Amino acid sequence: MLSFSQGCFVGALAGINCWLFSYPQDIIKTKIQVNPIGTFKKNRLLPDGGFIDCGKLIYKQQGLKGFFFGIQPCLVRAVVANSFGIAAY
């Protein structure tokens, strides 16, 4: 059984790890959602250009840091939410 502080620590680490691995794909998803159709390379099967083409464009324009733009507030929220969520569970 974990103590409350151990639960908070483990939850915070879990939240950080979750977002570090999933944030790049969340950025790509958001870019596809907010840009008009045809912004990315057209594919005859995918009118929005697709996930991979969007990722290539982000990398070409901004490099690796483009996939982590705005991650700081997300990590703060993840630490708070997951630390108390795991500790309460």
XYZ file of C-alpha atoms in Angstrom:
89
model
C 0.000 0.000 0.000
C 1.373 3.395 -0.986
C 1.285 6.366 1.319
C -0.420 9.550 0.105
C 2.897 11.210 -0.752
C 4.135 8.119 -2.602
C 0.877 8.001 -4.540
C 1.269 11.663 -5.466
C 4.835 11.083 -6.646
C 3.998 8.004 -8.706
C 0.937 9.710 -10.192
C 2.974 12.764 -11.161
C 5.573 10.590 -12.908
C 2.847 8.659 -14.711
C 1.215 11.864 -15.937
C 4.503 13.310 -17.161
C 5.472 10.106 -18.994
C 2.038 9.789 -20.561
C 2.164 13.280 -22.063
C 5.832 13.147 -23.108
C 5.064 10.174 -25.333
C 1.641 11.225 -26.589
C 2.056 14.998 -26.977
C 3.631 14.932 -30.473
C 0.695 12.994 -31.902
C -1.699 15.336 -30.103
C 0.008 18.310 -31.780
C -0.374 16.670 -35.205
C -4.037 15.857 -34.527
C -4.741 19.428 -33.463
C -2.992 20.904 -36.514
C -5.088 18.710 -38.801
C -8.274 19.736 -36.994
C -7.699 23.498 -37.080
C -6.237 23.883 -40.584
C -8.473 24.003 -43.633
C -8.640 20.957 -45.875
C -5.835 20.981 -48.403
C -3.221 22.631 -46.168
C -1.083 19.519 -46.155
C 0.014 17.422 -49.131
C -3.040 16.047 -50.855
C -3.594 12.361 -50.871
C -6.357 10.874 -52.981
C -7.583 8.801 -50.025
C -7.163 11.436 -47.316
C -8.544 14.896 -48.091
C -6.684 16.468 -45.140
C -3.301 15.128 -46.300
C -2.953 12.707 -43.454
C -1.114 12.325 -40.199
C 2.324 11.587 -41.659
C 2.293 14.504 -44.094
C 1.318 16.868 -41.288
C 4.136 15.517 -39.110
C 6.649 15.968 -41.922
C 5.530 19.575 -42.421
C 5.848 20.382 -38.704
C 9.341 18.862 -38.619
C 10.386 20.707 -41.780
C 9.143 24.095 -40.529
C 9.976 23.935 -36.802
C 12.161 20.928 -36.178
C 11.680 18.635 -33.212
C 10.644 21.460 -30.898
C 7.547 21.979 -33.056
C 6.148 18.729 -31.666
C 6.454 19.977 -28.083
C 5.148 23.533 -28.432
C 3.023 24.351 -25.366
C 3.873 21.233 -23.381
C 4.686 23.098 -20.137
C 1.081 23.896 -19.093
C 0.042 20.414 -20.110
C 2.693 18.860 -17.864
C 1.720 21.060 -14.919
C -1.899 19.986 -15.312
C -0.865 16.338 -15.676
C 1.231 16.446 -12.511
C -1.556 17.926 -10.426
C -4.395 15.812 -11.841
C -2.572 12.476 -11.887
C -0.785 12.859 -8.577
C -4.016 13.442 -6.675
C -5.929 10.942 -8.795
C -3.535 8.076 -8.048
C -3.155 9.095 -4.401
C -6.947 9.161 -3.939
C -7.390 5.840 -5.681
